[in-house]
Amino acid sequence: MIFSQLWRRRSRALALAAGILVAATSFTLLTSTVTTSQARTTGIVEDSSRSAYDVLVRPAGSQTAVERDRGLVEPNFLSGIFGGITLDQYRHIKSLAGIETAAPVANIGYLMVEGTVPVDVSAFRDSKVPRQLLRLTPKVKAGLGSYPVAGQYVYLTREPIVTDATWGDNNPWPDLQQEKVNGRRYSVCWFYNMDKSGLKTDFLGEKLPQPMFDWNDDPKSVFSLDPRSNMTCVPGDGKATAEVPVKFPVLLSAIDPAAEDELVGLSDTVTSGRTLTARDRPVWAPDPWEDPKSVESERGHHYQVPVVLSSRALTAGTLSATVKRLDVGDPGTLPAKLSSPKAHDFVNGLQGTAVGTVTADLKTGFRSITDAGAWFETLNYWTVGPVHYRSTEDGLAVQTRPAQPPGIWQYNSNTPDMYVPEENAGTQFRTVTGHAATVCGSFKTCDRQDSGRAPDPLVRVVGRYDPTKLRGFSALSRVPLETYQPPQVTGADAAGRAALNDRPLRPDRNLGGYLSPPPTMLTTIDSISALTHSRRKPTAQDTAPVSAIRIRVEGVTGVDPTSRARVNSVAGQIRAAYPKLQVDVTVGSSPAPQTIVLPSDIKVTERWVAKGVALRILRAVDTKSAVLFVLVLVVCGLFLGQAALASVRSRRTEIGALRCMGWSTPEVLRLILGELAAIGLGAGALGALIAYGLGALLGLPGSAAKAAVVLPVALLLALTAGLLPAWRATRLGPLDAVTPPVTPTRRAVPVRSVTGLALRNLLRTPGRTVLGAAGLALGVAAFTVLLCLTLAFRGEVAGSLLGNAVVAQARTADYVSVALSLLLGAAGAVDVLVLSQRERAADLAVLNATGWSHREIARLTLYEGAGLALLGGLTGAVVGLTAVLAIGQGILAGRLSTVIGAALLATLAAVGLVCGVLSVPIRAMSRIAPAHLLARD
């Protein structure tokens, strides 16, 4: 009986089977795609969730309001923290259970390291004259500013230039270069570089022993240009190079070499010399600049602090200069004029002709520093404070500060530090504090005003290292709080990129600038006191020198529950021991770009760090995937239930005849469910084959296993969808089933248009209209909910590099889910409309026979379909928005217009789809003569 019924009504059975086939196959493939996407997303998170360290410990009060409110950590924050954690606290934290590595960083301060930038001017040499002078008028372009640089001169002569060797190997005046002319020596560079005053006698009238001592007056300002002017003397016809003196601020920080090596592989980055070891500590030794042949007791002594220095400049800047060839008159008189006390005024007063421009990168000056064995004094170093922000609609606006007080650049003798980088005259964002050294001479014990303090040490470079060779981590999780990485800042919009010339904004040499260079010079923890105790004024660094502790926890592999428990246990121990310290869990963090508004409304993007990104992603992925499964399954089931209900309704007369012939309620129930089961089995078998082929084609893992699921899914969907229709069929009495339903007559309302008749037809059978609209409403509602969940997922996850990568991976499954839910909802509505048209075939034939054209009948059907689609679509949009509001607050925040627009667009797409599908049965009906349709009725 079941198979005969299926064969007799094979078109309807095939249609229902096609629906089951599409629903079951699509659901299985979709869930497979979602599962694969979820697994891929989880894999990305697991692989990228760990950076160099898992827990960051900072001093009390180091967390800014922006960090606290937004769950962020400021990038490169170490450059603004100088002490706050004691060594005892560090040692106790290091001894806690579960800690694999505890790496401290103690920022001491910025030293000024001197170098020279070579500028090639060979192209401007006049080969026809024996002696000539070139003047360079340079400026430095760094960050967002341009700063004038003191004029530079190049003296070119074909005669040899020698250095006075009177003082032997320990010549204290290596700049005393002398040109030999006819057996006479002229100190051609001394007077301009070292004795600009031009004085011949001192204040007592005594003759000054020139050129032996520097009698220059102190500059009026640290940024006075004239005292910075320099002359380079170049003999012969070789390469002509101007040597421009420059200074670089380098952040000196103390580390534990063993811990740093475990954390980032510091020992693998050495380019010359050697790396630091645990045995490195200050040594009291003779002054390296004094004559080693002198008696030991007569030589000055200093504490010597071992350091390693970066081989790369971590500040950026470009020097460009206009070159003029000066009119010197008779070239033969130049040596005498340059070796005169009046050389300064003579050279500065010369006129010239511009012959071109030259450029040089400031980093070449940093490379001029001796690779190993170099010594630096610590007469002064500087510490800087943090940058302050205020939140605006455009992002985080940076607050500027007034110019730094001139006194911070002075030594104890009130002498300004020469060659303070020109950028320090620019806009200030940080407080800068100078720390002058004691005046203990060469004694271990200080007295008078420095009693109880220590002498200032010398810094000795034992090796150079390349920070770009440090051990790398995933770009998606690399926390930009690393000790040696400069911050990454780019233009946030077209104006910002234009202001930066489409280049990243890098730290410059402005200590009070927005971006500070990270640690460049490293020493050991044992060297801290030799540096901090050598300052005249005690600071907090004396007792609490450590700026941060980076902790790697034992047994952590990612953000799995076990790893999270271990990290939280360590963080909890630290908080319990020292409640005032700032403890941040950084495992699972990711760079989160923030828009920063600089002066002149220049917007840039800076990679701050969002904490706990990986954990939020995993939770959001699990929630979204579960909701996708449920919603798509519900839409599939409702679509099939609607199709089965329509199929049973079309067999109303047949079922009534069976009841009149004595069929019982259970027999009718078994008949209908048996037919649906047979259709489900056939559709499931075919769907399994299709699913296997598509899975293999799309490269989905486990295609065979997932294809085998199609058969039970199809059977379950068919039986579940048929329960309600079968139950309703058994509720009909024999006479009710065979008697056509009659609607009570009401007062006639004239209809004067096709649109009006379409509306009346929809209102005449409200149950059928509601049934037809319900399928589409569910589809649009599911679309709206899925769209909101997708937006909420992206809002929850995006905003960091790791989150953006996850969104890109999960996007396809979201879109397929949304499209499937909408298509199945529209298919259910079309099915009801097609069945309704077939049931009203006689009515349409009467209209056709009484003069209605085929075009008018087609318009009538299309208007009914459009009205049904609009009703279902708009209802579904309202239901979907209501459901989203019930799911959780904040999902629609800032996205309401987007969601409403998308829901309306989905409604219009459903209208177009319904009308397009209806055109097929309309054309088929138009080919049947009205007489035939009336004869059937």
Short mmCIF file of C-alpha atoms in Angstrom, two decimals, residues 168-567:
data_model
loop_
_atom_site.label_atom_id
_atom_site.label_comp_id
_atom_site.label_asym_id
_atom_site.label_seq_id
_atom_site.Cartn_x
_atom_site.Cartn_y
_atom_site.Cartn_z
CA GLY A 168 103.02 59.72 22.23
CA ASP A 169 100.42 56.93 22.29
CA ASN A 170 98.40 58.76 24.96
CA ASN A 171 97.92 61.94 22.95
CA PRO A 172 95.03 63.75 24.70
CA TRP A 173 94.46 65.97 21.65
CA PRO A 174 93.92 63.58 18.72
CA ASP A 175 92.09 66.36 16.89
CA LEU A 176 95.29 68.43 16.59
CA GLN A 177 95.61 67.77 12.86
CA GLN A 178 98.38 69.68 11.10
CA GLU A 179 98.92 70.36 7.41
CA LYS A 180 102.52 70.39 6.26
CA VAL A 181 103.26 73.23 3.85
CA ASN A 182 106.85 73.94 2.86
CA GLY A 183 108.11 72.23 5.99
CA ARG A 184 105.79 74.20 8.28
CA ARG A 185 102.85 72.76 10.20
CA TYR A 186 99.46 74.47 10.42
CA SER A 187 96.80 73.32 12.92
CA VAL A 188 94.07 73.65 10.31
CA CYS A 189 91.18 72.07 12.25
CA TRP A 190 92.02 72.86 15.87
CA PHE A 191 90.95 76.47 16.14
CA TYR A 192 87.59 76.04 14.47
CA ASN A 193 86.64 72.87 16.34
CA MET A 194 88.28 73.28 19.74
CA ASP A 195 89.01 76.97 20.27
CA LYS A 196 86.21 79.05 18.76
CA SER A 197 86.72 81.85 21.32
CA GLY A 198 89.74 83.26 19.53
CA LEU A 199 91.24 84.49 22.81
CA LYS A 200 94.98 85.07 22.98
CA THR A 201 95.25 85.89 26.67
CA ASP A 202 93.35 84.88 29.79
CA PHE A 203 91.60 87.25 32.18
CA LEU A 204 94.95 88.07 33.85
CA GLY A 205 96.57 88.98 30.56
CA GLU A 206 98.68 85.83 30.43
CA LYS A 207 99.26 84.39 26.98
CA LEU A 208 97.22 81.24 26.36
CA PRO A 209 99.20 78.17 25.26
CA GLN A 210 97.31 77.61 22.02
CA PRO A 211 96.58 75.23 20.49
CA MET A 212 96.69 73.04 23.54
CA PHE A 213 93.60 73.66 25.60
CA ASP A 214 89.94 74.24 24.88
CA TRP A 215 89.10 77.83 25.80
CA ASN A 216 85.61 77.92 24.32
CA ASP A 217 82.96 79.75 26.28
CA ASP A 218 80.06 77.68 27.56
CA PRO A 219 77.12 77.76 25.10
CA LYS A 220 74.18 79.96 26.06
CA SER A 221 71.78 77.10 25.42
CA VAL A 222 72.11 73.36 25.08
CA PHE A 223 70.59 73.74 21.61
CA SER A 224 72.86 76.59 20.46
CA LEU A 225 73.97 75.69 16.98
CA ASP A 226 77.30 77.49 16.62
CA PRO A 227 79.18 75.53 19.33
CA ARG A 228 78.10 72.36 17.52
CA SER A 229 79.64 73.37 14.19
CA ASN A 230 82.49 71.10 13.18
CA MET A 231 85.17 71.08 10.53
CA THR A 232 86.54 67.92 8.94
CA CYS A 233 90.00 68.14 7.37
CA VAL A 234 90.52 65.78 4.43
CA PRO A 235 93.96 65.41 2.79
CA GLY A 236 94.76 64.12 -0.69
CA ASP A 237 92.37 63.39 -3.54
CA GLY A 238 90.58 60.48 -1.91
CA LYS A 239 87.01 60.28 -0.67
CA ALA A 240 85.83 63.54 0.82
CA THR A 241 83.65 62.94 3.88
CA ALA A 242 82.15 65.30 6.41
CA GLU A 243 82.16 63.77 9.88
CA VAL A 244 79.03 65.10 11.62
CA PRO A 245 79.16 64.52 15.41
CA VAL A 246 75.95 63.10 16.85
CA LYS A 247 74.77 61.53 20.09
CA PHE A 248 72.31 58.69 20.59
CA PRO A 249 70.27 58.12 23.75
CA VAL A 250 70.59 54.45 24.66
CA LEU A 251 68.52 52.94 27.44
CA LEU A 252 70.75 51.07 29.88
CA SER A 253 68.89 48.20 31.57
CA ALA A 254 70.01 45.45 33.92
CA ILE A 255 68.98 41.84 33.29
CA ASP A 256 69.69 38.32 34.48
CA PRO A 257 71.72 36.90 31.55
CA ALA A 258 70.71 33.27 32.20
CA ALA A 259 66.99 34.09 32.46
CA GLU A 260 67.13 36.35 29.39
CA ASP A 261 68.81 33.60 27.42
CA GLU A 262 66.08 31.12 28.38
CA LEU A 263 63.35 33.60 27.52
CA VAL A 264 64.49 35.02 24.16
CA GLY A 265 67.88 33.45 23.35
CA LEU A 266 70.02 36.53 23.97
CA SER A 267 73.33 34.65 23.65
CA ASP A 268 72.46 33.63 20.09
CA THR A 269 72.38 37.26 18.90
CA VAL A 270 76.00 38.28 19.60
CA THR A 271 77.64 39.91 16.54
CA SER A 272 81.02 40.77 18.10
CA GLY A 273 82.75 40.33 21.41
CA ARG A 274 80.85 38.15 23.85
CA THR A 275 77.55 37.98 25.69
CA LEU A 276 76.96 38.75 29.36
CA THR A 277 77.37 36.03 31.94
CA ALA A 278 76.37 35.58 35.59
CA ARG A 279 80.01 36.32 36.55
CA ASP A 280 79.91 39.85 35.09
CA ARG A 281 79.88 42.53 37.77
CA PRO A 282 81.57 45.90 38.42
CA VAL A 283 85.36 45.81 38.87
CA TRP A 284 87.50 48.50 40.54
CA ALA A 285 90.28 49.05 38.00
CA PRO A 286 92.65 51.72 36.68
CA ASP A 287 91.33 54.45 34.36
CA PRO A 288 91.72 53.07 30.81
CA TRP A 289 92.49 56.53 29.39
CA GLU A 290 95.55 57.18 31.55
CA ASP A 291 99.11 56.18 30.71
CA PRO A 292 99.48 52.48 31.62
CA LYS A 293 103.22 53.04 32.15
CA SER A 294 102.61 55.31 35.13
CA VAL A 295 102.90 54.05 38.68
CA GLU A 296 99.81 52.11 39.74
CA SER A 297 99.22 54.28 42.79
CA GLU A 298 99.25 57.43 40.68
CA ARG A 299 96.66 56.24 38.17
CA GLY A 300 93.01 57.10 38.64
CA HIS A 301 90.59 54.25 39.29
CA HIS A 302 86.93 53.66 38.45
CA TYR A 303 84.34 51.00 38.81
CA GLN A 304 84.03 49.40 35.40
CA VAL A 305 80.58 48.05 34.48
CA PRO A 306 80.39 45.41 31.71
CA VAL A 307 77.63 45.93 29.11
CA VAL A 308 76.54 44.64 25.73
CA LEU A 309 75.34 47.18 23.18
CA SER A 310 72.90 46.74 20.31
CA SER A 311 74.54 46.62 16.89
CA ARG A 312 71.54 48.47 15.43
CA ALA A 313 70.24 51.92 16.22
CA LEU A 314 66.77 51.64 17.72
CA THR A 315 66.06 55.26 16.84
CA ALA A 316 65.37 56.55 13.34
CA GLY A 317 66.22 59.78 11.55
CA THR A 318 67.63 61.17 8.32
CA LEU A 319 70.16 63.96 7.90
CA SER A 320 69.96 66.05 4.74
CA ALA A 321 72.14 69.06 3.88
CA THR A 322 72.60 71.74 1.27
CA VAL A 323 76.24 71.96 0.13
CA LYS A 324 77.92 75.24 -0.76
CA ARG A 325 81.39 75.76 -2.24
CA LEU A 326 82.83 78.74 -0.34
CA ASP A 327 84.72 81.64 -1.92
CA VAL A 328 88.00 81.49 0.01
CA GLY A 329 90.05 83.87 -2.13
CA ASP A 330 93.70 82.79 -2.49
CA PRO A 331 93.79 79.03 -1.64
CA GLY A 332 97.43 79.38 -0.63
CA THR A 333 96.52 81.49 2.40
CA LEU A 334 93.95 79.03 3.76
CA PRO A 335 96.27 77.02 6.06
CA ALA A 336 97.43 80.15 7.87
CA LYS A 337 93.90 81.53 8.23
CA LEU A 338 92.54 78.22 9.55
CA SER A 339 95.34 77.92 12.13
CA SER A 340 94.63 81.37 13.50
CA PRO A 341 92.44 82.18 16.54
CA LYS A 342 90.26 84.13 14.11
CA ALA A 343 89.47 80.99 12.10
CA HIS A 344 85.94 80.74 13.49
CA ASP A 345 84.88 84.22 12.40
CA PHE A 346 86.69 83.92 9.08
CA VAL A 347 85.01 80.65 8.07
CA ASN A 348 81.53 81.64 9.24
CA GLY A 349 81.73 84.90 7.27
CA LEU A 350 82.51 83.29 3.91
CA GLN A 351 80.00 83.40 1.09
CA GLY A 352 79.51 80.58 -1.35
CA THR A 353 77.60 78.97 -4.18
CA ALA A 354 75.16 76.10 -3.69
CA VAL A 355 76.35 73.04 -5.59
CA GLY A 356 73.93 70.30 -4.46
CA THR A 357 72.39 68.35 -1.59
CA VAL A 358 73.39 65.22 0.32
CA THR A 359 71.58 62.83 2.66
CA ALA A 360 72.67 60.29 5.25
CA ASP A 361 70.93 57.94 7.65
CA LEU A 362 71.61 58.64 11.31
CA LYS A 363 71.97 54.93 11.97
CA THR A 364 75.38 55.06 10.24
CA GLY A 365 76.58 57.15 13.18
CA PHE A 366 75.49 54.43 15.60
CA ARG A 367 77.47 51.87 13.62
CA SER A 368 80.58 54.03 13.99
CA ILE A 369 80.78 53.08 17.68
CA THR A 370 83.57 50.59 18.35
CA ASP A 371 82.25 47.02 18.27
CA ALA A 372 83.87 45.95 21.53
CA GLY A 373 86.20 47.53 24.03
CA ALA A 374 84.55 50.95 23.89
CA TRP A 375 84.28 52.96 27.10
CA PHE A 376 81.60 55.47 28.09
CA GLU A 377 81.32 57.83 31.01
CA THR A 378 78.21 58.02 33.19
CA LEU A 379 78.45 61.69 34.23
CA ASN A 380 74.74 62.03 33.57
CA TYR A 381 71.83 59.83 32.61
CA TRP A 382 68.13 60.49 32.25
CA THR A 383 64.87 58.77 33.11
CA VAL A 384 61.53 59.46 31.46
CA GLY A 385 57.92 59.19 32.55
CA PRO A 386 54.90 57.63 30.82
CA VAL A 387 52.70 59.18 28.15
CA HIS A 388 49.23 60.33 29.24
CA TYR A 389 46.11 59.87 27.12
CA ARG A 390 42.50 61.01 27.08
CA SER A 391 39.73 59.11 25.31
CA THR A 392 38.03 60.82 22.36
CA GLU A 393 35.63 59.75 19.62
CA ASP A 394 38.58 59.40 17.23
CA GLY A 395 40.74 57.33 19.58
CA LEU A 396 43.26 57.99 22.33
CA ALA A 397 44.47 61.58 22.18
CA VAL A 398 48.04 62.12 23.42
CA GLN A 399 48.56 64.90 25.92
CA THR A 400 51.57 67.16 25.33
CA ARG A 401 53.84 68.77 27.93
CA PRO A 402 55.78 72.05 28.09
CA ALA A 403 59.43 72.18 27.09
CA GLN A 404 61.86 70.45 29.43
CA PRO A 405 63.71 72.74 31.89
CA PRO A 406 67.24 73.55 30.61
CA GLY A 407 68.80 72.32 33.85
CA ILE A 408 68.18 68.67 33.07
CA TRP A 409 70.89 68.76 30.38
CA GLN A 410 73.59 70.16 32.68
CA TYR A 411 76.36 68.42 34.58
CA ASN A 412 77.27 69.22 38.18
CA SER A 413 79.48 72.04 36.91
CA ASN A 414 76.39 73.60 35.31
CA THR A 415 77.96 72.98 31.94
CA PRO A 416 75.39 71.94 29.31
CA ASP A 417 75.92 68.58 27.72
CA MET A 418 77.22 69.12 24.20
CA TYR A 419 75.43 67.55 21.25
CA VAL A 420 72.14 66.81 22.99
CA PRO A 421 70.07 65.50 20.04
CA GLU A 422 68.23 68.25 18.19
CA GLU A 423 64.90 66.39 18.42
CA ASN A 424 64.74 67.20 22.14
CA ALA A 425 63.71 70.75 21.18
CA GLY A 426 60.53 69.32 19.62
CA THR A 427 57.13 68.51 21.10
CA GLN A 428 57.32 66.88 24.54
CA PHE A 429 55.04 64.10 25.77
CA ARG A 430 57.00 62.72 28.76
CA THR A 431 58.70 64.15 31.80
CA VAL A 432 62.49 63.89 31.56
CA THR A 433 64.60 63.81 34.71
CA GLY A 434 68.37 64.21 34.77
CA HIS A 435 70.50 62.27 37.24
CA ALA A 436 73.91 63.88 37.72
CA ALA A 437 76.81 61.83 39.01
CA THR A 438 78.77 62.39 42.19
CA VAL A 439 82.13 64.20 42.19
CA CYS A 440 84.13 61.62 44.10
CA GLY A 441 87.11 61.66 41.77
CA SER A 442 88.97 58.36 41.74
CA PHE A 443 88.11 57.32 45.28
CA LYS A 444 85.84 54.50 46.39
CA THR A 445 84.52 56.59 49.25
CA CYS A 446 82.81 59.92 48.65
CA ASP A 447 82.89 62.77 51.14
CA ARG A 448 81.40 66.22 51.67
CA GLN A 449 78.13 66.73 49.81
CA ASP A 450 78.38 63.22 48.31
CA SER A 451 79.09 61.45 51.59
CA GLY A 452 77.62 57.98 51.63
CA ARG A 453 77.30 57.81 47.86
CA ALA A 454 79.52 55.97 45.34
CA PRO A 455 81.76 57.23 42.51
CA ASP A 456 80.38 57.26 38.98
CA PRO A 457 81.51 54.17 37.07
CA LEU A 458 82.72 53.71 33.53
CA VAL A 459 80.73 51.53 31.15
CA ARG A 460 82.72 49.02 29.11
CA VAL A 461 81.26 47.40 26.00
CA VAL A 462 82.18 43.69 26.06
CA GLY A 463 80.02 42.74 23.07
CA ARG A 464 77.42 43.80 20.52
CA TYR A 465 74.14 41.99 19.84
CA ASP A 466 71.55 42.13 17.07
CA PRO A 467 68.01 42.48 18.52
CA THR A 468 66.43 41.32 15.23
CA LYS A 469 67.91 37.86 15.83
CA LEU A 470 66.05 37.30 19.07
CA ARG A 471 63.86 34.23 19.24
CA GLY A 472 60.61 34.91 17.38
CA PHE A 473 57.04 34.03 18.27
CA SER A 474 53.77 33.95 16.38
CA ALA A 475 52.94 37.28 14.76
CA LEU A 476 49.37 36.84 16.00
CA SER A 477 50.39 36.68 19.65
CA ARG A 478 53.71 38.50 19.79
CA VAL A 479 53.19 40.75 22.76
CA PRO A 480 54.86 44.08 21.91
CA LEU A 481 56.18 44.38 25.46
CA GLU A 482 59.41 42.66 24.59
CA THR A 483 62.54 44.16 25.99
CA TYR A 484 64.22 44.99 22.71
CA GLN A 485 61.52 45.58 20.09
CA PRO A 486 60.73 49.19 19.10
CA PRO A 487 57.02 50.02 18.94
CA GLN A 488 55.20 49.62 15.62
CA VAL A 489 53.15 52.68 14.61
CA THR A 490 51.62 53.36 11.19
CA GLY A 491 49.23 55.91 9.71
CA ALA A 492 45.60 55.21 10.60
CA ASP A 493 44.08 57.08 7.66
CA ALA A 494 45.13 58.74 4.40
CA ALA A 495 46.15 61.95 6.18
CA GLY A 496 48.17 60.03 8.75
CA ARG A 497 49.93 57.97 6.11
CA ALA A 498 50.71 61.10 4.11
CA ALA A 499 52.17 62.80 7.20
CA LEU A 500 54.41 59.76 7.71
CA ASN A 501 55.31 59.54 3.99
CA ASP A 502 53.80 56.03 3.96
CA ARG A 503 56.45 54.83 6.41
CA PRO A 504 56.14 53.55 9.98
CA LEU A 505 56.67 56.05 12.77
CA ARG A 506 59.82 55.05 14.65
CA PRO A 507 61.32 56.30 17.92
CA ASP A 508 63.64 59.26 17.49
CA ARG A 509 66.29 60.73 19.79
CA ASN A 510 63.80 62.92 21.67
CA LEU A 511 63.77 61.60 25.23
CA GLY A 512 60.46 63.37 25.85
CA GLY A 513 59.01 62.18 22.54
CA TYR A 514 55.94 60.03 22.06
CA LEU A 515 57.87 56.88 21.19
CA SER A 516 60.81 55.97 23.39
CA PRO A 517 63.54 53.61 22.24
CA PRO A 518 63.58 50.32 24.14
CA PRO A 519 66.60 49.00 26.08
CA THR A 520 69.69 49.20 23.88
CA MET A 521 72.53 48.67 26.34
CA LEU A 522 72.35 45.75 28.80
CA THR A 523 74.24 44.99 31.98
CA THR A 524 73.75 42.54 34.84
CA ILE A 525 71.61 42.74 37.97
CA ASP A 526 74.81 42.81 40.05
CA SER A 527 75.79 46.11 38.38
CA ILE A 528 72.67 48.04 39.40
CA SER A 529 73.97 49.52 42.65
CA ALA A 530 77.21 50.73 41.03
CA LEU A 531 75.08 52.90 38.76
CA THR A 532 72.15 54.00 40.91
CA HIS A 533 74.24 54.75 44.03
CA SER A 534 76.59 56.96 42.00
CA ARG A 535 73.93 59.69 41.64
CA ARG A 536 74.13 62.75 43.84
CA LYS A 537 70.42 62.60 44.70
CA PRO A 538 69.08 59.23 45.91
CA THR A 539 66.03 57.91 44.05
CA ALA A 540 63.58 55.02 44.41
CA GLN A 541 65.93 52.98 42.22
CA ASP A 542 68.33 52.70 45.13
CA THR A 543 65.94 50.45 47.06
CA ALA A 544 63.56 49.16 44.35
CA PRO A 545 65.42 49.08 41.02
CA VAL A 546 63.45 46.40 39.13
CA SER A 547 61.00 47.77 36.52
CA ALA A 548 59.27 44.52 35.56
CA ILE A 549 59.48 40.75 35.91
CA ARG A 550 58.49 38.53 32.99
CA ILE A 551 57.51 35.02 34.06
CA ARG A 552 57.29 31.81 32.08
CA VAL A 553 55.24 29.12 33.85
CA GLU A 554 56.13 25.43 33.88
CA GLY A 555 54.00 23.04 31.84
CA VAL A 556 52.08 25.68 29.89
CA THR A 557 51.33 24.66 26.30
CA GLY A 558 48.55 27.08 25.37
CA VAL A 559 45.16 28.09 26.77
CA ASP A 560 43.85 24.63 27.61
CA PRO A 561 42.27 24.26 31.08
CA THR A 562 45.39 22.72 32.61
CA SER A 563 47.67 25.47 31.29
CA ARG A 564 45.26 28.16 32.43
CA ALA A 565 45.11 26.64 35.91
CA ARG A 566 48.90 26.64 36.17
CA VAL A 567 49.21 30.25 35.05
#
